[in-house]
C-alpha positions as a LaTeX table, in Angstrom:
\begin{tabular}{lrrr}
\hline
Residue & $x$ (\AA) & $y$ (\AA) & $z$ (\AA) \\
\hline
Met1 & 121.12 & 94.57 & 88.38 \\
Val2 & 123.24 & 91.53 & 87.58 \\
Arg3 & 121.83 & 89.81 & 90.67 \\
Val4 & 118.31 & 90.92 & 89.72 \\
Ser5 & 118.84 & 89.28 & 86.33 \\
Gln6 & 119.39 & 86.05 & 88.26 \\
Asp7 & 115.96 & 86.38 & 89.90 \\
Asp8 & 117.35 & 87.69 & 93.18 \\
Ala9 & 114.23 & 89.20 & 94.81 \\
Glu10 & 116.22 & 90.78 & 97.63 \\
Ala11 & 118.45 & 92.61 & 95.14 \\
Tyr12 & 115.35 & 93.80 & 93.31 \\
Gln13 & 113.92 & 95.22 & 96.54 \\
Arg14 & 117.16 & 97.12 & 97.17 \\
Leu15 & 117.00 & 98.46 & 93.64 \\
Leu16 & 113.46 & 99.68 & 94.33 \\
Leu17 & 114.56 & 101.47 & 97.48 \\
Ile18 & 117.32 & 103.29 & 95.63 \\
Tyr19 & 115.63 & 104.18 & 92.35 \\
Gln20 & 111.90 & 104.32 & 92.99 \\
Pro21 & 111.94 & 107.81 & 94.60 \\
Arg22 & 114.14 & 109.14 & 91.79 \\
Ile23 & 111.95 & 107.71 & 89.04 \\
Met24 & 108.81 & 108.92 & 90.80 \\
Arg25 & 110.21 & 112.45 & 91.08 \\
Leu26 & 111.23 & 112.53 & 87.43 \\
Leu27 & 107.86 & 111.25 & 86.22 \\
Gln28 & 105.89 & 113.57 & 88.49 \\
His29 & 107.67 & 116.60 & 87.05 \\
Thr30 & 107.41 & 115.22 & 83.52 \\
Val31 & 103.70 & 114.38 & 83.41 \\
Gly32 & 102.58 & 116.92 & 86.03 \\
Ser33 & 100.36 & 114.52 & 87.96 \\
Ser34 & 101.24 & 112.62 & 91.13 \\
Pro35 & 98.63 & 109.83 & 90.71 \\
Leu36 & 99.68 & 109.27 & 87.10 \\
Ala37 & 103.36 & 109.37 & 88.08 \\
Glu38 & 102.74 & 106.67 & 90.69 \\
Asp39 & 101.12 & 104.42 & 88.07 \\
Leu40 & 103.91 & 105.08 & 85.58 \\
Thr41 & 106.58 & 104.37 & 88.20 \\
Gln42 & 105.02 & 100.96 & 88.80 \\
Asp43 & 105.03 & 100.42 & 85.04 \\
Val44 & 108.73 & 101.31 & 84.84 \\
Phe45 & 109.72 & 98.77 & 87.49 \\
Leu46 & 107.46 & 96.14 & 86.01 \\
Arg47 & 109.34 & 96.61 & 82.74 \\
Val48 & 112.66 & 96.41 & 84.58 \\
Trp49 & 111.65 & 93.09 & 86.13 \\
Arg50 & 110.39 & 91.69 & 82.84 \\
Ala51 & 113.61 & 92.71 & 81.08 \\
Arg52 & 115.92 & 91.48 & 83.83 \\
Arg53 & 117.17 & 88.41 & 81.96 \\
Thr54 & 117.95 & 90.33 & 78.78 \\
Tyr55 & 119.67 & 93.23 & 80.54 \\
Gln56 & 123.18 & 93.89 & 79.25 \\
Pro57 & 125.42 & 96.12 & 81.40 \\
Thr58 & 126.78 & 98.07 & 78.44 \\
Ala59 & 125.90 & 101.40 & 80.09 \\
Arg60 & 125.23 & 102.66 & 83.60 \\
Phe61 & 122.11 & 101.12 & 85.09 \\
Ser62 & 120.77 & 104.59 & 85.87 \\
Thr63 & 120.97 & 105.51 & 82.18 \\
Trp64 & 119.09 & 102.34 & 81.26 \\
Ile65 & 116.27 & 102.83 & 83.76 \\
Phe66 & 115.90 & 106.53 & 82.91 \\
His67 & 115.59 & 105.48 & 79.27 \\
Ile68 & 112.71 & 103.21 & 80.27 \\
Ala69 & 111.14 & 106.00 & 82.33 \\
His70 & 111.44 & 108.43 & 79.43 \\
Asn71 & 109.70 & 105.98 & 77.09 \\
Val72 & 106.93 & 105.31 & 79.61 \\
Ala73 & 106.37 & 109.04 & 80.13 \\
Ser74 & 106.41 & 109.73 & 76.39 \\
Asn75 & 103.79 & 107.04 & 75.81 \\
Ala76 & 101.60 & 108.47 & 78.57 \\
Ile77 & 101.88 & 111.99 & 77.16 \\
Arg78 & 101.08 & 110.70 & 73.67 \\
Asp79 & 98.05 & 108.78 & 74.93 \\
Arg80 & 96.78 & 111.80 & 76.84 \\
Ser81 & 97.20 & 113.97 & 73.76 \\
Arg82 & 95.12 & 111.59 & 71.67 \\
Lys83 & 92.27 & 111.83 & 74.15 \\
Arg84 & 92.00 & 115.57 & 73.68 \\
Glu85 & 90.66 & 117.26 & 70.58 \\
Val86 & 93.23 & 120.00 & 70.97 \\
Gln87 & 96.32 & 119.38 & 73.12 \\
Thr88 & 98.47 & 122.36 & 74.05 \\
Trp89 & 101.22 & 121.79 & 76.56 \\
Pro90 & 101.95 & 124.65 & 78.95 \\
Gly91 & 105.07 & 126.30 & 77.65 \\
Glu92 & 104.28 & 125.90 & 73.97 \\
Ser93 & 102.41 & 129.18 & 74.11 \\
Asp94 & 104.37 & 132.03 & 75.65 \\
Ser95 & 101.26 & 133.88 & 76.78 \\
Thr96 & 99.87 & 130.80 & 78.51 \\
Ser97 & 103.15 & 130.15 & 80.29 \\
Val98 & 103.50 & 133.71 & 81.54 \\
Arg99 & 99.91 & 133.84 & 82.76 \\
Thr100 & 100.43 & 130.62 & 84.69 \\
Val101 & 103.53 & 131.91 & 86.49 \\
Asp102 & 101.89 & 135.31 & 86.96 \\
Gln103 & 98.95 & 133.67 & 88.70 \\
Val104 & 101.26 & 132.01 & 91.20 \\
Ala105 & 103.14 & 135.25 & 91.82 \\
Tyr106 & 99.96 & 137.29 & 92.21 \\
Ala107 & 98.47 & 134.74 & 94.59 \\
Ser108 & 101.60 & 134.99 & 96.74 \\
Thr109 & 101.56 & 138.76 & 97.21 \\
Gly110 & 98.46 & 140.19 & 95.56 \\
Ala111 & 100.56 & 142.64 & 93.58 \\
Met112 & 102.61 & 142.82 & 90.41 \\
Pro113 & 105.46 & 143.06 & 89.70 \\
Val114 & 106.51 & 140.74 & 92.50 \\
Arg115 & 109.92 & 140.73 & 94.14 \\
Asn116 & 109.44 & 139.66 & 97.75 \\
Phe117 & 109.03 & 135.90 & 97.99 \\
Asp118 & 109.71 & 133.59 & 100.85 \\
Lys119 & 111.41 & 130.26 & 100.26 \\
Ala120 & 108.18 & 128.30 & 99.73 \\
Glu121 & 106.81 & 130.88 & 97.29 \\
Arg122 & 110.06 & 130.92 & 95.32 \\
Ala123 & 109.98 & 127.13 & 95.13 \\
Glu124 & 106.40 & 127.21 & 93.84 \\
Leu125 & 107.31 & 129.76 & 91.19 \\
Val126 & 110.19 & 127.62 & 89.97 \\
Gln127 & 107.98 & 124.52 & 90.00 \\
Thr128 & 105.35 & 126.30 & 87.93 \\
Ala129 & 107.90 & 127.67 & 85.48 \\
Leu130 & 109.41 & 124.21 & 85.09 \\
Gln131 & 105.98 & 122.80 & 84.26 \\
Ala132 & 105.68 & 125.49 & 81.59 \\
Leu133 & 108.53 & 123.90 & 79.63 \\
Ser134 & 107.79 & 121.28 & 77.01 \\
Pro135 & 108.01 & 117.68 & 78.28 \\
Arg136 & 111.29 & 117.02 & 76.45 \\
Gln137 & 112.92 & 120.19 & 77.76 \\
Arg138 & 111.70 & 119.41 & 81.25 \\
Thr139 & 112.98 & 115.82 & 81.15 \\
Ala140 & 116.41 & 116.83 & 79.86 \\
Leu141 & 116.75 & 119.55 & 82.49 \\
Leu142 & 115.71 & 117.20 & 85.30 \\
Leu143 & 118.14 & 114.50 & 84.18 \\
Ser144 & 120.90 & 117.08 & 84.06 \\
Lys145 & 120.15 & 118.88 & 87.32 \\
Phe146 & 118.65 & 116.18 & 89.52 \\
Glu147 & 120.48 & 113.11 & 88.30 \\
Asp148 & 123.72 & 114.73 & 87.16 \\
Leu149 & 123.72 & 112.77 & 83.91 \\
Ser150 & 126.24 & 113.71 & 81.26 \\
Tyr151 & 125.23 & 114.86 & 77.78 \\
Glu152 & 126.02 & 111.39 & 76.50 \\
Glu153 & 123.92 & 109.69 & 79.18 \\
Ile154 & 120.98 & 112.04 & 78.61 \\
Gly155 & 121.28 & 111.29 & 74.91 \\
Gln156 & 121.17 & 107.56 & 75.61 \\
Ala157 & 118.17 & 107.95 & 77.90 \\
Met158 & 116.26 & 110.16 & 75.45 \\
Glu159 & 117.59 & 108.67 & 72.20 \\
Met160 & 119.20 & 111.90 & 71.05 \\
Ser161 & 122.60 & 112.92 & 69.77 \\
Ile162 & 124.92 & 114.88 & 72.04 \\
Pro163 & 124.54 & 118.09 & 69.96 \\
Ala164 & 120.75 & 117.70 & 70.13 \\
Val165 & 120.91 & 117.29 & 73.92 \\
Lys166 & 123.05 & 120.41 & 74.26 \\
Ser167 & 120.62 & 122.37 & 72.10 \\
Leu168 & 117.61 & 121.07 & 74.04 \\
Leu169 & 119.16 & 121.95 & 77.40 \\
Ser170 & 120.16 & 125.39 & 76.14 \\
Arg171 & 116.59 & 126.14 & 75.05 \\
Ala172 & 115.22 & 124.79 & 78.33 \\
Arg173 & 117.51 & 127.02 & 80.40 \\
Val174 & 116.73 & 130.09 & 78.31 \\
Asn175 & 112.99 & 129.47 & 78.53 \\
Leu176 & 113.13 & 128.87 & 82.28 \\
Arg177 & 115.22 & 132.01 & 82.78 \\
Asn178 & 112.82 & 134.09 & 80.69 \\
Leu179 & 109.83 & 132.85 & 82.67 \\
Leu180 & 111.42 & 133.66 & 86.02 \\
Gln181 & 113.37 & 136.82 & 85.22 \\
Pro182 & 110.41 & 139.22 & 85.77 \\
Tyr183 & 110.14 & 138.03 & 89.37 \\
Phe184 & 113.85 & 138.03 & 90.20 \\
Pro185 & 115.19 & 140.97 & 88.16 \\
Glu186 & 118.16 & 141.71 & 90.39 \\
Glu187 & 119.55 & 138.20 & 90.56 \\
His188 & 120.10 & 135.19 & 88.38 \\
Ser189 & 116.86 & 133.31 & 87.93 \\
Pro190 & 116.52 & 130.36 & 90.31 \\
Ala191 & 117.15 & 126.97 & 88.78 \\
Pro192 & 116.48 & 123.40 & 89.85 \\
His193 & 119.02 & 121.97 & 92.29 \\
Ser194 & 120.08 & 118.35 & 92.29 \\
Asp195 & 120.47 & 118.15 & 96.06 \\
Ser196 & 116.82 & 118.74 & 96.90 \\
Glu197 & 113.73 & 116.59 & 96.75 \\
Ser198 & 111.79 & 119.58 & 95.48 \\
Ile199 & 112.83 & 122.21 & 93.02 \\
Glu200 & 113.88 & 125.19 & 95.03 \\
Pro201 & 115.47 & 128.50 & 94.10 \\
\hline
\end{tabular}
């Protein structure tokens, strides 16, 4: 980023190659829309370029860019909420969340309760359950699991204290486990893995 701050276009292109897929993945899971995530990813890197000369390497670059991505996603969510008379995020109503995951499970096998899932079906269930979390819980969990950020780094990215991050992650894990437990009663509920492009059990 130091070279980018000196208007090095080649360094900026390398930065795009490294971070664009990661930012896109985070935003797609956060806002739940691929087209919107693509637009927001472009916005993130436009902000990075505009801020290049004022960038101060006081923290890891990844923490800084995830902070920008979090702000961009939060603004998009806020704007979308204002456009709706009543905005209810999946996950803020337990019954809505369970019905959503149930629909995926039922579509996979045509029967409930469901226990026999192939890898793709399990991945879809986890994806759906993850979307049922609130945006803040989802973002914190993704930064922890996908990007392996520490509590301190997540706090910097999301402008939260370390105790608040720990509490947020704890609630996210409990909620995700509760959503998935009915479908995997004899094993620990699947969780997002950091070594996969998609969230797989």
